[in-house]
Short mmCIF file of C-alpha atoms and ligand atoms in Angstrom, two decimals:
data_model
loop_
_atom_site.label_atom_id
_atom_site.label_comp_id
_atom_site.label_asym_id
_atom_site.label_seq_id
_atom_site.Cartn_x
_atom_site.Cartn_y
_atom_site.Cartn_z
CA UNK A 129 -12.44 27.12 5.10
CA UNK A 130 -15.06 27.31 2.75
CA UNK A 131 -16.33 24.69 -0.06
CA UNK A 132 -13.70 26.73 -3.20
CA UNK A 133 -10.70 27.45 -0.70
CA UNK A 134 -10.89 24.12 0.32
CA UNK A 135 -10.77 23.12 -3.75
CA UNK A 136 -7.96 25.58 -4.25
CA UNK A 137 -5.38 23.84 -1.60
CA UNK A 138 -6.71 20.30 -3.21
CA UNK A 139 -6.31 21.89 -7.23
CA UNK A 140 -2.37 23.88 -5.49
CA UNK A 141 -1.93 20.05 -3.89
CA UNK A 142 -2.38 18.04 -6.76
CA UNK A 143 0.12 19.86 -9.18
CA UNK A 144 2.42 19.66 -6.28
CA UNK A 145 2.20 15.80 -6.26
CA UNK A 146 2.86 16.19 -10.19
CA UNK A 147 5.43 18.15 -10.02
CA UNK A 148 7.14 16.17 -7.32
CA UNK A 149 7.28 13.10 -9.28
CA UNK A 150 9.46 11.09 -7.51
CA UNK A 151 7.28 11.67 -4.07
CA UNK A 152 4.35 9.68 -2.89
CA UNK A 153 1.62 11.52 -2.28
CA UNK A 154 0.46 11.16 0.55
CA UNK A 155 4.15 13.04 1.89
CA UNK A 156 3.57 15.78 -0.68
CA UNK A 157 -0.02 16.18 1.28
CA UNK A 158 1.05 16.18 4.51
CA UNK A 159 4.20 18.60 3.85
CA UNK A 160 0.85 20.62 1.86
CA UNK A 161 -0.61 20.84 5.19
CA UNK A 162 1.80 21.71 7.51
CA UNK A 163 3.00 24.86 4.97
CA UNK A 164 -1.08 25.35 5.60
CA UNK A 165 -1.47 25.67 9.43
CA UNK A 166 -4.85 27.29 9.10
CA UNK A 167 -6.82 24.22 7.49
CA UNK A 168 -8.11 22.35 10.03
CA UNK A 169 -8.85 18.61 10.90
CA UNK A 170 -12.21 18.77 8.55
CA UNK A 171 -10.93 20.94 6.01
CA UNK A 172 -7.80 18.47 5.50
CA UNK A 173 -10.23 15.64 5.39
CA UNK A 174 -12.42 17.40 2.35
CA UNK A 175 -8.96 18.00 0.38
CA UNK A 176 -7.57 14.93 0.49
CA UNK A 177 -10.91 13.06 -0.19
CA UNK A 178 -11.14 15.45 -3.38
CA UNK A 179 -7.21 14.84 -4.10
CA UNK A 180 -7.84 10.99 -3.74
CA UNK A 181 -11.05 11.38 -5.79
CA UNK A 182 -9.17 12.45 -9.01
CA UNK A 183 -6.07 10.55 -8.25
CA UNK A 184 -8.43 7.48 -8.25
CA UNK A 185 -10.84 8.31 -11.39
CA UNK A 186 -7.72 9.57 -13.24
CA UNK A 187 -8.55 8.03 -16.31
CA UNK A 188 -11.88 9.42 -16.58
CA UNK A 189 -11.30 12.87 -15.64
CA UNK A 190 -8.38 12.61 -18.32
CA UNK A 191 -11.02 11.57 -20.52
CA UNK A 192 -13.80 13.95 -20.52
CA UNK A 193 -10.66 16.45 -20.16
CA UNK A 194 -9.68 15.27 -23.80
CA UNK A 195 -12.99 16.67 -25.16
CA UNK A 196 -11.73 20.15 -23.58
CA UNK A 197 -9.75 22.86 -24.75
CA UNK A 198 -8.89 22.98 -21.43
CA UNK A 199 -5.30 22.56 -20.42
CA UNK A 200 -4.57 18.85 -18.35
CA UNK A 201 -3.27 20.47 -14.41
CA UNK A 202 -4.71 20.70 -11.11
CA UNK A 203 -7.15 22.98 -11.63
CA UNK A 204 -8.80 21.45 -14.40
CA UNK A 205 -8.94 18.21 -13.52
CA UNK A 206 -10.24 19.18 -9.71
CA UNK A 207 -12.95 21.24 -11.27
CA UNK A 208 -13.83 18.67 -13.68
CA UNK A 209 -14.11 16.16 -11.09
CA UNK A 210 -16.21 18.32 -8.88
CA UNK A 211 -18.87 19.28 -11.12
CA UNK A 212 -18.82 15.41 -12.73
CA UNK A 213 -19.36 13.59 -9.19
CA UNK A 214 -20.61 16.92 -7.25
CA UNK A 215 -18.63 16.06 -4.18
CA UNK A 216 -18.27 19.57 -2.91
CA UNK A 217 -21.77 20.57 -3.39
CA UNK A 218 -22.52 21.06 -0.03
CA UNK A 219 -25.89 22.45 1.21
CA UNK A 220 -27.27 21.98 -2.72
CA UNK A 221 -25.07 25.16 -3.54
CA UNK A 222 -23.15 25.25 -6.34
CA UNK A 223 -19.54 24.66 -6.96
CA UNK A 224 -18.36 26.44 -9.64
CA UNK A 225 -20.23 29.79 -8.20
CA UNK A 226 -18.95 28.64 -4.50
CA UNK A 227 -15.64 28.49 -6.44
CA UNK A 228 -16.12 31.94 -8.31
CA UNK A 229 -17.19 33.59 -5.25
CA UNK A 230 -14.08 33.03 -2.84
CA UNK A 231 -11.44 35.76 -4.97
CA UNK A 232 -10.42 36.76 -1.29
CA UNK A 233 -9.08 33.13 -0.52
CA UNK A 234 -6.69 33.56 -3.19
CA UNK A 235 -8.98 31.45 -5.44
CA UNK A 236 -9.20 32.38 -9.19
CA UNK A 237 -12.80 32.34 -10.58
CA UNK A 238 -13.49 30.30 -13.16
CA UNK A 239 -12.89 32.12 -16.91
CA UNK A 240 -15.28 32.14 -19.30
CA UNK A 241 -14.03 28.98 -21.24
CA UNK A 242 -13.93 26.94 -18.27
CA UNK A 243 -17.10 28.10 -17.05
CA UNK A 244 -18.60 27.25 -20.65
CA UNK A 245 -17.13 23.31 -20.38
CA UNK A 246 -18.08 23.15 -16.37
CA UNK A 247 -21.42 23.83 -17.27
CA UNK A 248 -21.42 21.53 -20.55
CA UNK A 249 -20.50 18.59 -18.20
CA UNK A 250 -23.01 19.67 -15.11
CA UNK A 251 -25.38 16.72 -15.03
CA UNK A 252 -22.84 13.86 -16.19
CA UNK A 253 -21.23 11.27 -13.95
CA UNK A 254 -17.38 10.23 -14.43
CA UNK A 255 -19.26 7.37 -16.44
CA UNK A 256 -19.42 7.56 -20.55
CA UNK A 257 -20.32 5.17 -22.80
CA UNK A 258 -17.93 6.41 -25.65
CA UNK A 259 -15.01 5.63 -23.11
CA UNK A 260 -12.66 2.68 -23.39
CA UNK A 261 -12.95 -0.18 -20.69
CA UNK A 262 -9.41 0.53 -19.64
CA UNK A 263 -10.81 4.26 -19.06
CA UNK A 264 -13.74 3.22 -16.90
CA UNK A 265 -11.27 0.72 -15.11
CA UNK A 266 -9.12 3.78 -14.60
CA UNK A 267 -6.27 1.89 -15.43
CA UNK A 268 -3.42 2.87 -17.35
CA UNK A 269 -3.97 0.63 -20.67
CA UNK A 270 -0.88 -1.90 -20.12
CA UNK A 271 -2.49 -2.55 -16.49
CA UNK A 272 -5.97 -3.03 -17.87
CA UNK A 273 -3.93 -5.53 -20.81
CA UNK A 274 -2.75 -7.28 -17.83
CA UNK A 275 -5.61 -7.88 -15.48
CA UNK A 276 -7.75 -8.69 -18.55
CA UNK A 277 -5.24 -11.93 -19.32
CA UNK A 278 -5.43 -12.87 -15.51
CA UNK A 279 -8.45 -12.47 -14.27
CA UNK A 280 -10.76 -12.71 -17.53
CA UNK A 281 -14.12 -11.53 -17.12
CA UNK A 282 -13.85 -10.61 -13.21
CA UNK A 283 -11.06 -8.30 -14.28
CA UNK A 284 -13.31 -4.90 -14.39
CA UNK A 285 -14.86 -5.65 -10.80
CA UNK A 286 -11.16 -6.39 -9.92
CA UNK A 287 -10.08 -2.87 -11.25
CA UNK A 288 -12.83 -1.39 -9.50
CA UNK A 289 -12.16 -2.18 -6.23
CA UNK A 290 -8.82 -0.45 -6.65
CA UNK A 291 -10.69 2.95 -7.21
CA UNK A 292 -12.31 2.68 -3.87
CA UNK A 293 -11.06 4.20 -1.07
CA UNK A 294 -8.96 2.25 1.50
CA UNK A 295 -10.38 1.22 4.86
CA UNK A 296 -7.82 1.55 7.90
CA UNK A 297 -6.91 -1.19 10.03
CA UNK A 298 -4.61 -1.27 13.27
CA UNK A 299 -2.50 -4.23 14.35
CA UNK A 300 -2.23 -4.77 18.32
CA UNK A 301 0.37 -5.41 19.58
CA UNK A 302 0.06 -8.78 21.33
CA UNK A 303 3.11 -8.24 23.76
CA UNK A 304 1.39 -5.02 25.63
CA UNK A 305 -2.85 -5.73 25.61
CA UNK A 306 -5.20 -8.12 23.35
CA UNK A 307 -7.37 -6.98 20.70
CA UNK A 308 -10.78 -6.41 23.23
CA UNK A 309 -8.35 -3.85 25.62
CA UNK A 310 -7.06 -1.79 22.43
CA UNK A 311 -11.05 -1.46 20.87
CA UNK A 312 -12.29 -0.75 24.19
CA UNK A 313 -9.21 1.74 24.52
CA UNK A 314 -9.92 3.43 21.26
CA UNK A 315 -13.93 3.14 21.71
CA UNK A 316 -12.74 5.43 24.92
CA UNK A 317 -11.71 7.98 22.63
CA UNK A 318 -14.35 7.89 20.53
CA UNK A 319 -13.03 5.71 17.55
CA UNK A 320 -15.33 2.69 16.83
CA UNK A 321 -13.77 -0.45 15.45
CA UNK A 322 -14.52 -3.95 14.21
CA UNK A 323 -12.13 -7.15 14.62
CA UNK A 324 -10.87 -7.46 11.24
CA UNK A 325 -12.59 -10.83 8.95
CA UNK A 326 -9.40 -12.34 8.59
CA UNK A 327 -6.32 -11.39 11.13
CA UNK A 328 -6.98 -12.36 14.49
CA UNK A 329 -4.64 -9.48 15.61
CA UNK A 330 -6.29 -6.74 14.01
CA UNK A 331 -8.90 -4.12 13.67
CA UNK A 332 -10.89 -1.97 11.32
CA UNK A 333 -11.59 1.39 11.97
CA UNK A 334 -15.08 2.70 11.27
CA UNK A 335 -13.98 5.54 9.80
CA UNK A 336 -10.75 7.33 9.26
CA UNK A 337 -9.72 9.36 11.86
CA UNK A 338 -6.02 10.18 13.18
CA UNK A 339 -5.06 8.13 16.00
CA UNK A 340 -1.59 9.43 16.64
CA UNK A 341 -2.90 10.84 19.63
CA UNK A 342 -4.40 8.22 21.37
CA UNK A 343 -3.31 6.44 24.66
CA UNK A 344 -3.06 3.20 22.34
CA UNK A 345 -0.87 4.99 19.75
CA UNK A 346 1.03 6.46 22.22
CA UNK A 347 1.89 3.34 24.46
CA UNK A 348 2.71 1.36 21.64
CA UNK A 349 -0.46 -0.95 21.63
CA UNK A 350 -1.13 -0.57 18.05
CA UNK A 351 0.19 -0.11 14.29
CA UNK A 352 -1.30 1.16 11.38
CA UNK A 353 -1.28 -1.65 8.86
CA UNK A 354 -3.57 -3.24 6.31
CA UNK A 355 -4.86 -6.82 7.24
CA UNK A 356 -3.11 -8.15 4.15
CA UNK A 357 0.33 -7.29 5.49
CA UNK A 358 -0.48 -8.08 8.63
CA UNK A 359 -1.46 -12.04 7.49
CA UNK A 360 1.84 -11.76 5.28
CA UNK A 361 3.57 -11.51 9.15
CA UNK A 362 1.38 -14.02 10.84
CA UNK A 363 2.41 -16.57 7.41
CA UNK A 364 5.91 -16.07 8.29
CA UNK A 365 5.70 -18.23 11.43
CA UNK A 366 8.45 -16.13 13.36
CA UNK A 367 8.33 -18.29 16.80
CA UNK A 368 9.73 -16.84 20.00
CA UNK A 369 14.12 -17.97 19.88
CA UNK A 370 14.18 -17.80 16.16
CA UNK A 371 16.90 -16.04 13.86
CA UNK A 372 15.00 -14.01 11.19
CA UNK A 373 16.02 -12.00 8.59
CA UNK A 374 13.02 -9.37 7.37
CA UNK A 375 15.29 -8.44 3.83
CA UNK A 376 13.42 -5.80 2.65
CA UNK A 377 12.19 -4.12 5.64
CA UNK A 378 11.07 -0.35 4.79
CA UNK A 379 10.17 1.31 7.25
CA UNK A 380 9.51 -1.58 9.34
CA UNK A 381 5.90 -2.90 8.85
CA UNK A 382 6.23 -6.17 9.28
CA UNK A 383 9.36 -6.24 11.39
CA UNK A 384 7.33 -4.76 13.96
CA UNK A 385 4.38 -7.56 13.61
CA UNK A 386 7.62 -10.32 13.68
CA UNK A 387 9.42 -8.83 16.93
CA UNK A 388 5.85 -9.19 18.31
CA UNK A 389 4.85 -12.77 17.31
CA UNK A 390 8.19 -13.74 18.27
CA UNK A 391 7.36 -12.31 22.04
CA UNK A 392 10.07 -10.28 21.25
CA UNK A 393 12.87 -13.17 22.15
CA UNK A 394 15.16 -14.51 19.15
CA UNK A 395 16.86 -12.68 16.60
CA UNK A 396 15.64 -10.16 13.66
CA UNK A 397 18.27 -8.55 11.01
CA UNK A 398 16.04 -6.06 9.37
CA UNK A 399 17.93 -5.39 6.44
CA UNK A 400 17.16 -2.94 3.05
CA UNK A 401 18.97 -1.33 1.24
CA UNK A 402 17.50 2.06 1.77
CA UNK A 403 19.24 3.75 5.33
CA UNK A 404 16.34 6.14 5.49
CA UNK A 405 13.63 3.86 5.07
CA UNK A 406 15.62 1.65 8.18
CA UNK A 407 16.09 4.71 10.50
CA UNK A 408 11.88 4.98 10.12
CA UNK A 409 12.04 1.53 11.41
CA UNK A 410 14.08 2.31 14.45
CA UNK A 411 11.56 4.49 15.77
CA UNK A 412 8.90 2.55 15.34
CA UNK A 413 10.99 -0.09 16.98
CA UNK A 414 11.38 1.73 19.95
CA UNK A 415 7.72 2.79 20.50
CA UNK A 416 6.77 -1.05 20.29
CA UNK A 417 9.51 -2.16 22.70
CA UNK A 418 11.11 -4.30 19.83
CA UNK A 419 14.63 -4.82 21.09
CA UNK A 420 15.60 -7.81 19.13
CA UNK A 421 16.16 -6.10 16.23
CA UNK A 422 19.16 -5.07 14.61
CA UNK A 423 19.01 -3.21 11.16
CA UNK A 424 21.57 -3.92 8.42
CA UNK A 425 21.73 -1.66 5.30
CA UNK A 426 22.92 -3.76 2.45
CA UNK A 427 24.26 -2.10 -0.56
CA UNK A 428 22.32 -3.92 -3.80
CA UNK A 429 20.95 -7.39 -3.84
CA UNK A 430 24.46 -9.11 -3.43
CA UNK A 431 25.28 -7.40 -0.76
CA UNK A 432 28.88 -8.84 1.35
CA UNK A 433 27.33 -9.65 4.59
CA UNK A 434 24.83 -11.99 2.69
CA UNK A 435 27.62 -13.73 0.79
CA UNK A 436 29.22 -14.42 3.73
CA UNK A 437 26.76 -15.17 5.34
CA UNK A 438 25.66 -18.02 2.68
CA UNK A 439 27.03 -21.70 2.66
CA UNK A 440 27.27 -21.64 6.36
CA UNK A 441 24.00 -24.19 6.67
CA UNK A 442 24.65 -24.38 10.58
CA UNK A 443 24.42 -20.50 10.63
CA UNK A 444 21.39 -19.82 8.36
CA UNK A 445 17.94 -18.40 9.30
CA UNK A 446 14.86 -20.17 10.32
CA UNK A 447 13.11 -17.67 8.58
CA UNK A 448 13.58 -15.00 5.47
CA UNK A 449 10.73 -12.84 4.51
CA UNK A 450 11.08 -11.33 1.10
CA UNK A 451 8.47 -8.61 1.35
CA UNK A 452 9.64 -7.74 -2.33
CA UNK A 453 9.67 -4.13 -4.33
CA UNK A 454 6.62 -4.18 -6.83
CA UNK A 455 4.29 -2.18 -8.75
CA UNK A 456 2.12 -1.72 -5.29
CA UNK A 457 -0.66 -2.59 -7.72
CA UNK A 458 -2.73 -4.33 -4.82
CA UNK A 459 -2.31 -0.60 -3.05
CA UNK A 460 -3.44 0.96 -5.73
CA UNK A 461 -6.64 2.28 -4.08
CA UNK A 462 -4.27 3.73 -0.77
CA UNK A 463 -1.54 4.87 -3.35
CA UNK A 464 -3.38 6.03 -6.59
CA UNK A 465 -0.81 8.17 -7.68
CA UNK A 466 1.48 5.12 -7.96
CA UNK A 467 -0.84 3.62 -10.96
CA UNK A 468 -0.38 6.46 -13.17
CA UNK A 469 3.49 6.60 -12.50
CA UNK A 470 4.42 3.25 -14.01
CA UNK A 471 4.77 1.56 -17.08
CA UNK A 472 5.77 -1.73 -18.53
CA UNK A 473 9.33 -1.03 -18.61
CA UNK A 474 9.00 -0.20 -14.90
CA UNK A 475 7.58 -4.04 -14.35
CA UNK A 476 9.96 -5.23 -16.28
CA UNK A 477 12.96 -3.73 -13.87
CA UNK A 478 11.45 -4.72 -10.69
CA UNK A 479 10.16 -8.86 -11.91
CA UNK A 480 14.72 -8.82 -12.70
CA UNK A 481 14.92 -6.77 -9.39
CA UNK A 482 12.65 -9.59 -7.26
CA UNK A 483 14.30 -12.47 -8.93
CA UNK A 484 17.56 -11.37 -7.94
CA UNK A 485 16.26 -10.51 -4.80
CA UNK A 486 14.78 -13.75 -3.73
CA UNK A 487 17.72 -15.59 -5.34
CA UNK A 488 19.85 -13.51 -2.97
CA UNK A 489 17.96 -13.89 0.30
CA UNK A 490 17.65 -17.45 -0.56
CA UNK A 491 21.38 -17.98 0.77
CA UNK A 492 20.59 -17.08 4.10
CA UNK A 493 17.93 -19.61 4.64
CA UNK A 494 18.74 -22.72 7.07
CA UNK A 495 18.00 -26.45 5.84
CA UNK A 496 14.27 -26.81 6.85
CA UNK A 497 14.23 -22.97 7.16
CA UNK A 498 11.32 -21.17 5.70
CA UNK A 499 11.42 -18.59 2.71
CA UNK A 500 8.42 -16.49 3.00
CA UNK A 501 8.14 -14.53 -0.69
CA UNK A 502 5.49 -11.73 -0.86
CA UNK A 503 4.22 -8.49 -2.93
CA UNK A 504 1.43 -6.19 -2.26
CA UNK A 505 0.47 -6.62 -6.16
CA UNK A 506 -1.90 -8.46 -8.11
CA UNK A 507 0.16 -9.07 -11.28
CA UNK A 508 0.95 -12.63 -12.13
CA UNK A 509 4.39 -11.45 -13.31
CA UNK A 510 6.16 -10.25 -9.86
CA UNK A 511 4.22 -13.24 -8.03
CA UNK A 512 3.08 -16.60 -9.28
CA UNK A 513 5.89 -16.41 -12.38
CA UNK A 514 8.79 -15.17 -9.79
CA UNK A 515 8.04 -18.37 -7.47
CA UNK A 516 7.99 -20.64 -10.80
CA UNK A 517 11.42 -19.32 -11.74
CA UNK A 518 13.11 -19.67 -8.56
CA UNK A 519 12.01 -22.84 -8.02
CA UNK A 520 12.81 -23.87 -11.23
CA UNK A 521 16.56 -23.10 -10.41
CA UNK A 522 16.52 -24.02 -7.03
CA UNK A 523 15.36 -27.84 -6.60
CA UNK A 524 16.13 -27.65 -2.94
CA UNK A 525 13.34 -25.78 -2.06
CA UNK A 526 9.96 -26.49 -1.89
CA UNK A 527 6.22 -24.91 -1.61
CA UNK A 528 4.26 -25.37 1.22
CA UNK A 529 0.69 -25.52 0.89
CA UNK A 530 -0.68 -22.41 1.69
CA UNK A 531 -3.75 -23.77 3.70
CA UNK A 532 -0.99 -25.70 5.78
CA UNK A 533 0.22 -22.52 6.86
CA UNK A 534 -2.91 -20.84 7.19
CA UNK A 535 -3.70 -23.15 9.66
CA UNK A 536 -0.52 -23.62 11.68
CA UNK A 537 -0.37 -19.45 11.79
CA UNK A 538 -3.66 -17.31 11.60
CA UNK A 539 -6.08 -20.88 12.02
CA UNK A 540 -9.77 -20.30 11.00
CA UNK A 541 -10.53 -20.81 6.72
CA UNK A 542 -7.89 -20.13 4.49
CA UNK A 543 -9.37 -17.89 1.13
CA UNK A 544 -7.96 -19.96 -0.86
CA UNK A 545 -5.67 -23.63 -1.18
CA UNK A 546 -2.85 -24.05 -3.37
CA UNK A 547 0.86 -22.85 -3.46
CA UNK A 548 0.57 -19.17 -2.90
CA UNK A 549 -2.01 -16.72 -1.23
CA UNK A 550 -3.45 -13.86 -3.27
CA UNK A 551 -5.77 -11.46 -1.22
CA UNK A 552 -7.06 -9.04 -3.34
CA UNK A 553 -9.36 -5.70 -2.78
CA UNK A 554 -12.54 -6.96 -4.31
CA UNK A 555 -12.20 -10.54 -2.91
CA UNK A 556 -10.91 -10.00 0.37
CA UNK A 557 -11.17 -6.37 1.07
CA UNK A 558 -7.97 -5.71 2.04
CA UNK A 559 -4.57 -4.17 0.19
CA UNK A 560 -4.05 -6.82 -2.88
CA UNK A 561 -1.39 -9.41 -1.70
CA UNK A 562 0.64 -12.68 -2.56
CA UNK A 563 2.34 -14.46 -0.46
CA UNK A 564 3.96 -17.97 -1.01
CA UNK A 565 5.98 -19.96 1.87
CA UNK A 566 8.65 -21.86 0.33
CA UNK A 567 10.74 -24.89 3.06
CA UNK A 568 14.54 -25.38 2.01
CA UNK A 569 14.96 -29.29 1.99
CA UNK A 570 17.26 -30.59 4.89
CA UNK A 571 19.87 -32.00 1.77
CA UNK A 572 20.00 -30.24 -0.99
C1 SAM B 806 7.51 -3.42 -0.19
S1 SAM B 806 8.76 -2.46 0.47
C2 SAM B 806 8.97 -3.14 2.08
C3 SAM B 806 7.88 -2.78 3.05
C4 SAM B 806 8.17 -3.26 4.45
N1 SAM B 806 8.53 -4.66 4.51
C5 SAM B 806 6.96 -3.02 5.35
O1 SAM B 806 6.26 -3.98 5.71
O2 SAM B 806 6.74 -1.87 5.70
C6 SAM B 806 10.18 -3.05 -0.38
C7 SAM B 806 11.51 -2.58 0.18
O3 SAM B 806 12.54 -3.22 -0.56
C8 SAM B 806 13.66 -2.38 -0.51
N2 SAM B 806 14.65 -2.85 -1.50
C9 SAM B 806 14.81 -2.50 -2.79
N3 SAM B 806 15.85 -3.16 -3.34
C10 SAM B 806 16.34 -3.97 -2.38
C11 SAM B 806 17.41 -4.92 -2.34
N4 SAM B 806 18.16 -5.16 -3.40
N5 SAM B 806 17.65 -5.57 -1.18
C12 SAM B 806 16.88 -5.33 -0.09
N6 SAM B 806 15.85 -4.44 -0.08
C13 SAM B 806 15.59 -3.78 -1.21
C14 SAM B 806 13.08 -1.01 -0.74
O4 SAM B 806 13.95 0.00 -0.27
C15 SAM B 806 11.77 -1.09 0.06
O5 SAM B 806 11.93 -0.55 1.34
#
């Protein structure tokens, strides 16, 4: 495909991920490219990085937008963001006459009153000084009022990390080769990777490339999954003849990294109360030889099989994880459609949706049992001030000091000491996430 048909499926792509609000976008892409057989492995990589690239800088492109007559869609803001960061220049030639020249790919040329603002912005970055801070932080404004009362003057460098793109990390799979066999495995294939800083059981890809096809994929040696989730796993301490319960498992992320630190003897309920997001799991399951799982779909928060299953202390789990629904705001730079869907109301719903949440799982946990709590955001509100509440009400649990854990689980320097972990983007360059481990007391 050439440089404008490529920008045609990324402007056709992006009001398709607008349009399908209620998507993420990374499905409406893919479903994008398999309607679009003909776009091959390089042309998909150019769309999405120029999909990403105005899903990210949002804000901006919004901006200089607003000093358009142009209308806000697709089109307008993929053009915009071309000609403002030049990212489909390729060879020095143009884009807007690369664009205007490829009529036969279905692409419409540029009219005169887009061609007149293209050309008024040629020579500009995405960078203005007229434009608010929350603009340059490409944040939505109540996100940017947030980070600004947490993290004070780092807050911008904190924002920008989450308009970077996203590294991609593997986690091996302990229970079929070590780290060295899967690198040298994928090195085989041509896919370099480094041992990620932080989890001993994963990797970092050099570069993005699809690894569905490899011998490591395919045997079950590996998961895709950010470090940050992956240390959220290793914090849970799931030992081999434990019962677990993973409470809001998805698509099974971090039941999978459980089953395997748990050498795949004990017990996991994988429960959630989304069936679809649970069948996922089960083939995932499968793939990694995870039979210890069973998957429970509960129907809200107070589901029956947890209320029976509370009171009964000599029944209860060693370990709940609480891998809670958020914001995603520490994913913001994988997700970046998510930022712009979401608004304060929406944090407001989901800090009542955690608390009953973890007040919930909290009845399944076994005197001296562990309650693992964690989000993959970086607001205060669905983390540090969730923990404070629960603990408030509940004097029969505990905190654990994080380092404590740290050490017993993933060993080497703990980021940080204190009650909770908080990995975020710029610090730590993974996915933003908290995690605190909370012990219930043997008497209550
Ligand atoms: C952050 S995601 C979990 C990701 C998953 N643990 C992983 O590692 O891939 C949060 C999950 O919570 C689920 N959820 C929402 N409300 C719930 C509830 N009341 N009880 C249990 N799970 C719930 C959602 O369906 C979603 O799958």
């Amino acid at each position: 495909m050439k440089a404008g048909a490529r920008l045609q499926t990324a402007i056709e792509l992006l009001d398709e991920i607008v349009a399908q609000a209620g998507k993420p976008a990374d499905a409406v892409i893919s479903d994008g490219f398999r309607q679009r057989r003909f776009a091959g492995s390089k042309d998909r990589a150019a769309i999405s990085e120029t999909i990403y690239g105005v899903l990210r800088c949002r804000g901006q492109v919004d901006w200089w937008l607003s000093r358009s007559a142009l209308p806000v869609d697709g089109r307008s803001r993929a053009l915009t963001y071309a000609v403002l960061t030049s990212t489909l220049a390729e060879d020095g030639a143009d884009i807007v006459s690369d664009f205007a020249d490829q009529a036969e790919y279905g692409v419409t040329p540029p009219g005169p009153e887009e061609l007149a603002w293209l050309e008024g912005i040629r020579g500009h970055g995405l960078n203005h000084p007229d434009q608010p801070v929350w603009v340059s932080a490409n944040l939505p404004e109540w996100a940017a009022t947030r980070f600004n009362e947490q993290f004070g003057t780092d807050w911008t460098r904190q924002a920008a990390a989450l308009a970077a793109e996203a590294p991609v990390d593997v986690r091996i799979n302990p229970t079929k080769a070590d780290r060295e066999a899967v690198a040298v495995s994928l090195a085989q294939e041509g896919i370099e990777t480094t041992a990620c800083a932080l989890s001993p059981v994963g990797l970092r890809l050099a570069r993005r490339r699809p690894l569905r096809g490899t011998r490591a994929f395919k045997d079950g040696w590996l998961e895709v999954q950010d470090e940050g989730s992956q240390l959220v796993a290793l914090l849970t301490h799931a030992q081999p003849g434990m019962k677990v319960v993973d409470f809001c498992a998805g698509a099974g992320g971090k039941t999978l990294a459980l089953a395997a630190g748990m050498d795949n003897k004990g017990r996991i309920v994988a429960c959630d109360t989304s069936e679809t997001r649970l069948n996922r799991a089960g083939e995932r399951l499968k793939r990694a030889g995870s039979f210890i799982v069973e998957r429970r779909v509960l129907s809200s928060a107070r589901d029956k099989w947890v209320k029976r299953r509370s009171g009964r202390f000599d029944g209860g789990f060693d370990r709940v994880l609480v891998d809670a629904p958020c914001t995603g705001s520490g994913t913001w730079r994988r997700n970046p459609d998510q930022k712009w869907r979401l608004g304060e109301d929406d944090l407001a719903e989901l800090t009542a949706l955690q608390s009953e949440i973890l007040s919930s799982a909290a009845r399944l946990v076994a005197p001296d049992g562990r309650l693992i709590y964690a989000t993959c955001s970086l607001l205060k509100a669905e983390n540090e001030e969730r923990i404070e509440a629960f603990l408030a009400e509940r004097p029969d649990f505990f905190r654990y000091p994080i380092e404590d854990v740290w050490a017993e689980t993933v060993g080497g320097t703990c980021p940080m000491t204190g009650g909770a972990l908080q990995l975020t983007p710029a610090d730590h360059d993974t996915d933003g996430f908290y995690c605190a481990v909370l012990g219930r007391k043997l008497t209550a």
